Coordinates of C-alpha atoms in Angstrom, one line a residue:
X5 CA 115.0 107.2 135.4
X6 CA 114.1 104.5 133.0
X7 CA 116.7 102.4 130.5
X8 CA 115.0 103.6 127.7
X9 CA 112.1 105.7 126.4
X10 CA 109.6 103.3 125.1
X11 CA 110.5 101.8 128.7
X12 CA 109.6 104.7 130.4
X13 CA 106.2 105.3 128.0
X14 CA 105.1 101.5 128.6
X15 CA 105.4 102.1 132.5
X16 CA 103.5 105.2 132.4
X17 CA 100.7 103.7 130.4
X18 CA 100.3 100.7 132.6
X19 CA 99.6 103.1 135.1
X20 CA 96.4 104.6 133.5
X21 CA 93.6 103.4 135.7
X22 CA 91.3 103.1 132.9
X23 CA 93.6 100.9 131.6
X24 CA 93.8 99.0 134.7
X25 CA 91.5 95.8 133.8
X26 CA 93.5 94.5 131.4
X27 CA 95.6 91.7 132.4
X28 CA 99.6 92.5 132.7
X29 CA 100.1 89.3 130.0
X30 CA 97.5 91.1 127.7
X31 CA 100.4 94.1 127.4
X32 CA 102.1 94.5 124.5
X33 CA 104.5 96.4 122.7
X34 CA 104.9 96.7 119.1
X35 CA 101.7 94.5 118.3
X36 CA 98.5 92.9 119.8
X37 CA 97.0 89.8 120.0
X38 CA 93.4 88.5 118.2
X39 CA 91.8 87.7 121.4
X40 CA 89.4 90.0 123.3
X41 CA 90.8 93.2 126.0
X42 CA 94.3 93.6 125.3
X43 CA 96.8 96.3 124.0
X44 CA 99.8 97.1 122.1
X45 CA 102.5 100.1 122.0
X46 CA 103.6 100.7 118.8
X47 CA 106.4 103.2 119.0
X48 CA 106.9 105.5 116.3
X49 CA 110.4 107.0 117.2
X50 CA 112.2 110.1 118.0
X51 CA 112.2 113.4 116.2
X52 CA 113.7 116.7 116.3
X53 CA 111.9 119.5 117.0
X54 CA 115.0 122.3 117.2
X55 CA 119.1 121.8 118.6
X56 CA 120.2 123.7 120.7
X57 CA 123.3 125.9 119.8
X58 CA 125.0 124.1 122.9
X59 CA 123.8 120.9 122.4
X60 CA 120.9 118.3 122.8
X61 CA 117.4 119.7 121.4
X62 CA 113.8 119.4 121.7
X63 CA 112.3 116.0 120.4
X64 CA 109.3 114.5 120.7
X65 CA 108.6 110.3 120.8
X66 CA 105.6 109.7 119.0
X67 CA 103.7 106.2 119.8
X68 CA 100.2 105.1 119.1
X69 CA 98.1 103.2 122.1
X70 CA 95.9 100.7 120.1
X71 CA 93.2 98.5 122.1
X72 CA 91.6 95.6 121.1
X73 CA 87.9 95.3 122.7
X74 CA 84.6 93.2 122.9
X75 CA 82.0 94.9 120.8
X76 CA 79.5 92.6 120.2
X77 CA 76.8 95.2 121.0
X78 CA 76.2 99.1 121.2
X79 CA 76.3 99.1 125.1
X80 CA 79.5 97.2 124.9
X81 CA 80.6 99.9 122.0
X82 CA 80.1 102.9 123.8
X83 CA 81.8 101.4 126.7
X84 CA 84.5 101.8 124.3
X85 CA 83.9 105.0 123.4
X86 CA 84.1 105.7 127.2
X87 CA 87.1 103.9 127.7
X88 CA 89.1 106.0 125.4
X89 CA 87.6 109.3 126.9
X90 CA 88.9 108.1 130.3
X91 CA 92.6 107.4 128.6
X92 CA 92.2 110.9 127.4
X93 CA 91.4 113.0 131.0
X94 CA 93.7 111.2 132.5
X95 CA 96.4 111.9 129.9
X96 CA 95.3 115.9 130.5
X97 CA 94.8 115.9 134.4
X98 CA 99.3 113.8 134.4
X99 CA 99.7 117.3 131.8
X100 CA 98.2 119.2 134.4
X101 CA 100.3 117.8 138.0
X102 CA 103.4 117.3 135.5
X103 CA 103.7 113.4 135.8
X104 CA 105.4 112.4 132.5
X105 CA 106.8 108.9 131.5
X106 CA 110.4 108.4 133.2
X107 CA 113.2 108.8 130.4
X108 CA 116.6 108.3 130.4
X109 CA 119.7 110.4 132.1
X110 CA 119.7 113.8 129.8
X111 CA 116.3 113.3 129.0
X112 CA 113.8 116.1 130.5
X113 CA 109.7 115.7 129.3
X114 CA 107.6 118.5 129.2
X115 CA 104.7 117.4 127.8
X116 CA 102.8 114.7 126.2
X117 CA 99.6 114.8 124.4
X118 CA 96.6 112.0 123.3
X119 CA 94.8 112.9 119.8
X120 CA 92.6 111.3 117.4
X121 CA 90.8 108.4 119.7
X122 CA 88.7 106.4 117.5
X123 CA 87.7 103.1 116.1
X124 CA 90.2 102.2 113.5
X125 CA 89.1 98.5 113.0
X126 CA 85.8 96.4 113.4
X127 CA 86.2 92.6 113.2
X128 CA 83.5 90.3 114.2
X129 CA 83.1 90.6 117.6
X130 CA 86.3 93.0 118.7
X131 CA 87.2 96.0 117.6
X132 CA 90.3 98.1 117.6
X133 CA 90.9 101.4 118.9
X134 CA 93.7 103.8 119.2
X135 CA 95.1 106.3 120.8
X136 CA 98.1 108.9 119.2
X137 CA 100.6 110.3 121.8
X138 CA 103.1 112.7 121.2
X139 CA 105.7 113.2 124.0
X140 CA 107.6 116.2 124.1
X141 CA 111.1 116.4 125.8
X142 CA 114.1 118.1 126.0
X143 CA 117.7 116.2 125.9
X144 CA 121.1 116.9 126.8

């Protein structure tokens, strides 16, 4: 169980292994930094998808992975490329063997999804990347 969900979402994306090289100080939430290999979380927030006559609902919790990388050539671009593939199977094969983020008492996920991977940003000699989840859950 986790104190919140963007709690819960930034421990389950810590765990990705393709995700594992980057340093725990190079983690962020809500922003990320100019320098080379590091990401951010940017939540997005909670949304009903239908209440339940007796209560509670389906939601979903929408956030947005975004990664900052070296890209100072084409073999360090597709690397990249490769990077976010990665982000992606793993997301599908945790869909698969049901391992979702850990949310709050009441709070019961079902399934979370990773769309639209692709270079949003090129700057000199990093560019930036991202990632948009969607994590579906039932609550109360």
């Amino acid at each position: 169980m986790s104190e919140s969900i963007i709690k819960g979402v930034r421990a389950y994306i810590n765990s990705c292994d393709a995700l594992a090289d980057f340093k725990v100080g190079k983690r962020f939430i809500d922003w990320t930094d100019d320098s080379d290999d590091n990401y951010g979380i940017m939540p997005d927030g909670e949304k009903a998808i239908r209440k339940f006559i007796t209560g509670g609902g389906k939601f979903q919790y929408n956030f947005t992975l975004y990664i900052k990388r070296l890209s100072s050539s084409d073999a360090a671009r597709l690397k990249n490329a490769e990077l976010l593939e990665r982000v992606q199977r793993w997301r599908e094969e945790n869909n698969r063997n049901k391992v979702f983020p850990q949310l709050p008492n009441g709070c019961t996920p079902t399934k979370i999804t990773a769309e639209n991977a692709m270079l949003i940003e090129q700057g000199g000699n990093k560019n930036t990347y991202q990632i948009q989840f969607t994590l579906i859950y039932t609550k109360g």
